Amino acid sequence: MSTNTPVGTAARPLRVAVVGSGPAGVYAADILTKSEAVKSGELTVSIDLFDRYPAPYGLIRYGVAPDHPRIKGIVNALHKVLDRGDIRFFGNVDYGTDLTLEDLRTHYDAVIFATGAIKDADLNIPGIELEGSYGGADFVSWYDGHPDVSRGWPLEAKEIAVIGNGNVALDVARMLSKHADDLLVSEIPDNVYRALKDSPVTDVHVFGRRGPAQVKFTPLELRELSHSKDVDIVLYPEDFEFDAESDRQIQSNNQTKTMVGTLTNWIAEQPEDLSELTASRRLHLHFLHSPVEIFDDAAAPGRVAGIKFERTELDGTGNARGTGEFIDYPVQAVYRAIGYFGSALPEVEFDHSKGVVPNDGGRVLDASGAHVPGIYATGWIKRGPVGLIGHTKGDALETVTYLLEDRGSLPPAAAPAPEAIVGLLEDRGVQFTSWEGWLALDAHERSLGEKASAGAGSVQRERIKVVPREDMVEISRGGVAAEV
């Protein structure tokens, strides 16, 4: 088709590629299709959604604990968008390997990167490299059945430290302390269930640098801790320090007030003699602790034997400073969950200090700070791994608004025909999956759950997640993989 054909008309829709099919990518595609320009008939769009994984949903499938109470509602919302049929899904297509930036620019007028952040932020303290020291994001990928990680995980520790006071830290701590049988109602893969079932863990300690009023998790995540059966929550009175800024935060923020109220109620109900707690596992919440060093010992050189913290105190501004008092905790594993960090994208400028693609409101910038025509970003790769999933809607709206403002000056694609990208992938032998393929995989996972639930007295399992990438691709493309 001639590149002189007017872009965005019935004869030549505006062709947009979205790289990443998590909430950020799906929201951007959905907002674009529902924009006023499209609804009024002024603009027509044709959107293709690419993902490196065979299945859609990104963070929702591979970055949220399977027992998270909101996961089903978010999946349902994303499903409705993709099930309409006006957005094509191409799974198992890796940007930078299967498709280059030049490929995308040849076939699309605009590209939106929504690749998120999947790596752990660094924690630079001595001993972080010891055996038994793990990244929380890596553990999340394992228990969520990520197709590109090992199916095994070393769960050998009885006492575990989790560093961080955000939702991921609580997810990690909850998954480590919760009894595996209580996770069967989720879509937990069988290999994960078996490993957690055999875990010898008795105590999981969660550490935050500041006080209870400065935690970064949400009331929903906090309440979830109390729903774990045969797991006692343990709190420490010396950690409940509040300064003037804490009081201001409590009075001005209902979420903070709710969380502090929950924590103070828990500690008020806790027996003074902790030996009266009867659960077989304990989840300890510590505040005002700053990690200093992870250490080994002579009995097991090179392996985690404990972790040293400096006690902190609030400084009147909501921040914390060291007190010079140090405490050692004997643990055999440490999980850092202090945040995610973005990964660089081939042929796109990257800010390695912030883990984001440099951008101005979603318009991607080059090394000189100039906007790269037709290239945009949204979600965590745009703004960093902060905020809740719902925040990505406003983020996507900003990016799409700028894209629409720019549409008259976008460099037109040389080969915009929808079938052209399909031909390119087929010529390269890319075993891409489709939305119809996801529906087949979805049905297969549900059938595995039904079979597992068929035994007398069995827990009703809604689904069992398929883990091996080759099985996911085969099922999605019409084959039948081995039973999981």
XYZ file of C-alpha atoms in Angstrom:
484
model
C 0.000 0.000 0.000
C 1.340 3.437 -0.842
C 2.752 5.458 2.018
C 0.994 8.464 0.492
C -2.357 7.085 1.602
C -3.692 9.351 4.386
C -2.935 7.767 7.769
C -5.843 7.218 10.146
C -8.588 7.061 7.533
C -10.835 4.169 6.569
C -8.518 3.481 3.621
C -5.409 3.505 5.790
C -5.840 3.093 9.572
C -3.213 4.434 11.936
C -1.045 1.377 12.626
C 0.202 1.117 16.212
C 2.379 -1.576 17.803
C 2.301 -2.011 21.584
C 5.221 -4.003 23.017
C 4.107 -5.605 26.270
C 0.689 -7.092 27.058
C 0.526 -6.427 30.780
C -1.916 -3.883 32.223
C 0.123 -0.926 30.905
C 0.080 -2.201 27.328
C -3.540 -3.329 27.334
C -4.717 -0.075 28.930
C -2.844 1.968 26.311
C -4.386 -0.038 23.469
C -7.849 0.194 25.015
C -7.616 3.948 25.630
C -6.485 4.497 22.053
C -9.447 2.553 20.651
C -11.843 4.517 22.866
C -10.349 7.968 22.196
C -12.689 10.717 21.077
C -10.983 10.868 17.688
C -11.779 7.202 17.099
C -15.295 7.312 18.535
C -16.183 10.299 16.365
C -14.973 8.573 13.229
C -12.266 11.166 12.680
C -9.589 8.486 13.122
C -9.351 4.746 12.511
C -6.716 2.650 14.254
C -5.251 -0.829 13.867
C -3.374 -2.094 16.942
C -1.108 -5.106 17.378
C -0.001 -6.156 20.862
C 3.291 -8.058 21.180
C 4.610 -10.007 24.149
C 7.730 -12.091 24.689
C 5.653 -14.656 26.583
C 3.192 -17.029 24.897
C 0.370 -15.831 27.184
C -0.905 -12.293 27.777
C -1.289 -10.201 30.969
C 2.387 -9.678 31.882
C 2.708 -8.656 35.528
C -0.718 -10.031 36.372
C 0.289 -13.538 35.298
C 3.950 -13.457 36.313
C 4.346 -10.773 38.967
C 1.439 -11.004 41.417
C 1.031 -13.691 44.066
C -1.498 -16.320 42.903
C -3.602 -15.884 46.043
C -3.910 -12.116 45.599
C -7.615 -11.279 46.074
C -7.771 -8.745 43.228
C -5.989 -10.754 40.549
C -9.117 -12.381 39.130
C -10.914 -9.063 38.689
C -7.956 -7.491 36.886
C -7.556 -10.508 34.589
C -11.262 -10.355 33.757
C -10.978 -6.672 32.851
C -7.965 -7.245 30.581
C -9.665 -10.271 29.031
C -12.702 -8.203 28.059
C -10.483 -5.705 26.233
C -8.585 -8.311 24.242
C -11.629 -10.475 23.617
C -13.397 -7.691 21.674
C -11.386 -8.592 18.592
C -10.226 -5.099 17.644
C -6.711 -5.593 19.100
C -4.521 -8.403 17.775
C -2.289 -10.333 20.175
C 1.070 -11.783 19.121
C 2.637 -13.850 21.914
C 6.031 -15.568 22.047
C 7.547 -12.679 20.063
C 10.655 -11.198 21.659
C 11.462 -7.581 20.797
C 15.143 -7.316 19.987
C 15.356 -10.944 18.871
C 12.347 -11.750 16.700
C 11.587 -8.138 15.779
C 13.851 -5.097 15.633
C 12.960 -1.449 15.975
C 13.426 -1.086 12.228
C 10.895 -3.892 11.685
C 8.352 -2.140 13.855
C 8.899 1.219 12.189
C 8.517 -0.409 8.777
C 5.132 -1.895 9.668
C 3.712 0.665 12.121
C 3.286 4.419 12.284
C 3.820 4.448 16.051
C 5.282 2.106 18.666
C 4.410 2.131 22.376
C 6.817 0.300 24.694
C 5.068 -1.102 27.780
C 7.669 -3.658 28.852
C 7.476 -2.992 32.587
C 10.203 -3.911 35.069
C 11.031 -7.485 36.042
C 14.442 -7.334 37.736
C 15.227 -6.682 41.389
C 16.650 -3.359 42.432
C 20.148 -3.770 43.841
C 20.892 -3.845 47.548
C 24.555 -3.009 47.970
C 25.558 -4.457 51.309
C 28.320 -6.958 52.153
C 27.261 -10.588 51.771
C 24.481 -9.963 49.274
C 26.182 -12.491 46.982
C 26.141 -15.350 49.514
C 24.317 -18.559 48.709
C 20.854 -18.230 50.204
C 20.537 -14.537 49.270
C 17.815 -14.044 46.679
C 15.963 -11.379 44.776
C 12.286 -11.155 45.624
C 11.389 -10.606 41.964
C 13.158 -13.842 41.048
C 11.172 -15.712 43.692
C 7.933 -14.161 42.426
C 8.770 -15.302 38.885
C 9.375 -18.820 40.175
C 6.164 -19.191 42.185
C 4.170 -17.613 39.357
C 5.418 -20.217 36.884
C 7.435 -17.880 34.687
C 8.430 -19.912 31.598
C 12.007 -18.610 31.535
C 13.092 -19.480 35.089
C 14.153 -22.769 36.617
C 11.300 -24.935 37.840
C 13.170 -25.616 41.079
C 13.789 -23.294 44.032
C 15.940 -23.996 47.131
C 13.493 -23.904 50.055
C 15.747 -25.224 52.810
C 15.709 -22.433 55.410
C 13.812 -22.578 58.677
C 14.345 -18.867 59.401
C 14.091 -16.304 56.619
C 14.543 -12.522 56.350
C 12.593 -10.453 53.814
C 13.932 -6.930 53.335
C 11.368 -4.359 52.226
C 8.079 -2.819 53.277
C 6.134 -2.795 50.021
C 3.475 -5.088 48.574
C 6.049 -7.366 46.942
C 7.783 -7.914 50.283
C 4.478 -8.913 51.858
C 3.660 -11.195 48.912
C 7.039 -12.904 49.256
C 6.663 -13.262 53.030
C 3.121 -14.567 52.744
C 4.060 -17.138 50.098
C 7.027 -18.316 52.183
C 5.017 -18.644 55.401
C 1.668 -19.846 54.093
C 0.943 -23.568 54.093
C 1.032 -24.966 50.558
C -2.336 -26.731 50.850
C -3.996 -23.349 51.360
C -2.670 -22.239 47.960
C -4.377 -25.031 46.022
C -7.424 -22.848 45.420
C -5.170 -20.584 43.322
C -3.581 -21.331 39.938
C -0.280 -22.297 41.564
C 1.788 -24.635 39.328
C 2.246 -28.159 40.651
C 6.048 -27.868 40.882
C 5.647 -24.793 43.093
C 3.079 -26.504 45.290
C 5.329 -29.507 45.825
C 8.342 -27.374 46.730
C 6.383 -25.194 49.168
C 4.781 -28.296 50.678
C 8.237 -29.599 51.610
C 9.535 -26.286 52.982
C 10.838 -26.550 56.576
C 10.212 -22.847 57.300
C 9.096 -21.860 60.789
C 9.807 -18.114 60.938
C 9.691 -15.378 58.289
C 10.892 -11.906 59.319
C 9.938 -8.797 57.308
C 12.120 -5.733 57.892
C 11.439 -2.087 57.084
C 13.831 0.839 57.520
C 11.219 3.303 58.746
C 8.212 3.138 61.067
C 4.691 1.717 60.786
C 3.335 5.004 59.395
C 5.797 4.976 56.491
C 5.158 1.488 55.097
C 4.578 1.246 51.344
C 2.162 -1.665 51.270
C -1.608 -1.280 51.097
C -4.347 -2.152 53.619
C -5.521 -5.015 51.410
C -2.064 -6.627 51.370
C -1.692 -6.144 55.112
C -5.059 -7.723 55.889
C -4.169 -10.697 53.698
C -1.440 -11.635 56.177
C -4.033 -12.383 58.836
C -5.881 -14.800 56.544
C -3.071 -17.374 56.513
C -4.049 -20.428 58.550
C -1.722 -21.695 61.283
C 0.535 -18.632 60.916
C 0.914 -16.216 63.848
C 1.773 -12.569 63.159
C 4.368 -11.253 65.610
C 4.985 -7.548 66.277
C 7.398 -5.748 68.589
C 6.415 -2.755 70.800
C 9.834 -1.103 70.437
C 9.199 -0.760 66.693
C 6.113 1.401 67.143
C 7.611 4.868 67.058
C 5.706 7.858 65.706
C 7.100 11.343 65.163
C 5.279 14.551 64.225
C 5.429 13.684 60.544
C 3.976 10.249 61.283
C 1.084 11.849 63.124
C 0.501 14.174 60.193
C 0.496 11.264 57.755
C -1.926 9.300 59.905
C -4.340 12.220 60.185
C -4.151 13.271 56.539
C -4.135 9.898 54.783
C -6.931 7.400 55.356
C -4.856 4.533 53.987
C -2.050 5.235 56.449
C -4.566 5.601 59.276
C -6.125 2.240 58.369
C -2.798 0.408 58.260
C -1.488 1.913 61.494
C -4.806 1.103 63.138
C -4.604 -2.501 61.983
C -1.034 -2.902 63.217
C -1.694 -1.305 66.595
C -4.787 -3.471 67.073
C -2.752 -6.575 66.301
C -0.060 -5.717 68.792
C -2.651 -4.861 71.439
C -4.237 -8.297 70.984
C -0.888 -10.101 71.002
C 0.007 -11.987 74.222
C 2.867 -10.442 76.190
C 4.443 -13.857 76.454
C 5.126 -14.879 72.842
C 5.498 -18.501 73.939
C 1.695 -18.542 74.173
C 1.447 -18.309 70.380
C 0.468 -21.737 69.085
C 0.783 -21.674 65.267
C 3.423 -23.860 63.625
C 4.740 -20.858 61.661
C 5.316 -17.221 62.565
C 5.479 -14.101 60.388
C 7.372 -11.320 62.187
C 6.948 -7.665 61.178
C 9.913 -5.481 62.162
C 10.186 -1.722 61.680
C 13.073 0.719 62.208
C 15.696 -1.737 60.907
C 18.267 -0.877 58.226
C 20.225 -3.815 56.715
C 23.992 -3.611 57.176
C 25.469 -6.991 56.283
C 24.533 -10.559 55.414
C 27.024 -12.976 56.945
C 28.030 -16.633 56.916
C 29.798 -18.627 59.625
C 32.527 -21.207 59.985
C 30.060 -24.089 59.934
C 28.765 -23.120 56.485
C 31.174 -20.755 54.724
C 29.689 -19.068 51.676
C 26.099 -19.635 52.836
C 23.786 -17.217 54.606
C 23.893 -17.726 58.364
C 22.432 -14.414 59.522
C 21.841 -10.758 58.843
C 22.941 -7.651 60.743
C 20.718 -4.583 61.059
C 21.229 -1.151 62.506
C 18.320 0.086 64.573
C 16.967 3.350 63.206
C 14.855 6.164 64.574
C 12.557 8.654 62.887
C 14.093 12.083 62.348
C 10.946 14.222 62.464
C 10.477 14.364 58.690
C 9.192 10.821 58.166
C 12.676 9.592 57.300
C 14.961 7.464 59.473
C 18.534 7.755 60.708
C 20.861 5.236 62.317
C 21.150 4.950 66.088
C 24.460 3.073 66.276
C 22.728 0.032 67.808
C 23.208 -3.202 65.853
C 21.282 -6.474 66.003
C 22.068 -9.837 64.430
C 19.313 -12.214 63.398
C 20.099 -15.872 62.669
C 18.531 -16.726 59.305
C 19.442 -19.162 56.560
C 17.953 -17.183 53.657
C 17.502 -13.516 52.775
C 15.093 -12.138 50.175
C 15.507 -8.530 49.071
C 12.218 -6.965 47.975
C 13.118 -3.293 47.848
C 11.713 -2.658 44.391
C 11.872 -3.598 40.750
C 14.182 -2.178 38.105
C 13.627 -1.818 34.367
C 15.675 -3.481 31.644
C 17.221 -1.716 28.659
C 15.536 -2.141 25.274
C 17.644 -2.687 22.137
C 17.971 0.426 19.948
C 16.163 2.617 22.502
C 17.868 5.117 24.821
C 17.914 3.967 28.447
C 18.522 5.656 31.792
C 20.565 3.069 33.676
C 20.412 5.027 36.929
C 16.602 5.068 37.026
C 15.807 1.933 35.047
C 13.510 3.743 32.611
C 13.350 4.800 28.983
C 13.949 8.594 28.949
C 10.708 10.289 27.939
C 8.671 13.443 28.146
C 5.149 12.478 29.155
C 5.530 9.224 27.238
C 7.320 10.627 24.198
C 10.589 8.670 24.074
C 13.731 10.811 23.948
C 17.090 10.161 22.307
C 20.512 10.755 23.860
C 20.299 14.474 23.071
C 16.894 14.824 24.743
C 14.939 15.148 21.485
C 11.719 13.234 20.936
C 12.123 10.184 18.682
C 9.225 10.519 16.221
C 6.674 7.729 16.517
C 8.189 6.085 19.619
C 6.412 6.179 22.997
C 6.483 4.511 26.411
C 3.978 3.785 29.151
C 3.857 1.989 32.495
C 6.870 1.154 34.633
C 9.369 1.405 31.765
C 8.181 5.007 31.445
C 7.897 6.185 35.058
C 9.675 3.543 37.112
C 8.203 0.749 39.254
C 6.044 2.877 41.524
C 2.318 3.007 42.148
C -0.402 0.410 41.931
C -1.703 -1.313 38.820
C -4.598 1.129 38.563
C -2.169 4.027 38.240
C -1.129 2.763 34.825
C -4.471 3.874 33.383
C -3.709 7.556 33.921
C -0.181 6.946 32.748
C -1.420 5.329 29.533
C -3.889 8.158 28.957
C -1.057 10.692 29.031
C 1.013 8.716 26.530
C -1.907 8.097 24.171
C -2.898 11.763 24.321
C 0.546 12.789 23.098
C 0.527 10.103 20.414
C -2.782 11.428 19.095
C -1.460 14.992 19.169
C 1.492 13.841 17.066
C -0.436 11.774 14.543
C -0.213 14.371 11.780
C 3.596 14.275 11.910
C 4.246 10.558 12.488
C 6.650 8.929 10.016
C 4.330 6.693 7.959
C 4.987 2.963 7.867
C 6.377 1.669 4.587
C 4.525 -1.666 4.855
C 1.411 -1.025 6.952
C -0.781 -3.881 5.675
C -1.863 -6.010 8.689
C -0.878 -9.237 6.956
C 2.675 -7.992 6.322
C 3.823 -8.431 9.918
C 2.332 -11.935 9.961
C 4.309 -12.825 6.858
C 7.498 -11.439 8.367
C 7.149 -13.530 11.531
C 6.308 -16.642 9.551
C 9.270 -16.125 7.232
C 11.547 -15.938 10.281
C 10.082 -19.103 11.759
C 8.741 -17.341 14.862
C 6.263 -19.637 16.616
C 3.972 -16.790 17.597
C 0.756 -17.322 19.529
C -2.571 -15.549 19.138
C -5.557 -14.513 21.240
C -7.374 -17.621 20.043
C -4.317 -19.576 21.157
C -4.535 -18.025 24.607
C -8.183 -19.066 24.858
C -7.081 -22.627 24.079
C -4.324 -22.484 26.707
C -6.724 -20.938 29.200
C -9.185 -23.777 28.620
C -6.382 -26.332 28.983
C -5.257 -24.873 32.328
C -8.847 -24.940 33.555
C -9.218 -28.562 32.464
C -6.102 -29.458 34.477
C -7.767 -27.889 37.501
C -10.961 -29.849 36.916
C -9.045 -33.116 36.665
C -7.150 -32.373 39.873
C -10.439 -31.588 41.625
C -12.134 -34.786 40.510
C -10.895 -36.946 43.375
C -13.162 -37.456 46.359
C -12.535 -34.785 48.959
C -10.091 -32.900 46.759
C -9.759 -29.130 46.925
C -11.640 -27.490 44.057
C -8.932 -26.120 41.782
C -10.074 -23.588 39.211
C -6.958 -24.015 37.089
C -3.342 -25.182 37.141
C -0.859 -22.980 35.343
C 1.182 -24.530 32.534
C 4.850 -23.652 33.021
C 7.113 -24.918 30.195
C 7.242 -22.431 27.342
C 7.260 -25.197 24.729
C 4.035 -26.646 26.154
C 2.394 -23.218 26.246
C 3.301 -22.608 22.612
C 2.217 -26.060 21.466
C -1.169 -25.839 23.157
C -1.694 -22.291 21.913
C -0.862 -23.256 18.346
C -3.242 -26.210 18.262
C -1.148 -29.059 19.636
C -1.560 -31.035 22.824
C 1.262 -30.845 25.323
C 2.116 -33.340 28.010
C 0.097 -33.204 31.213
C 1.648 -30.931 33.816
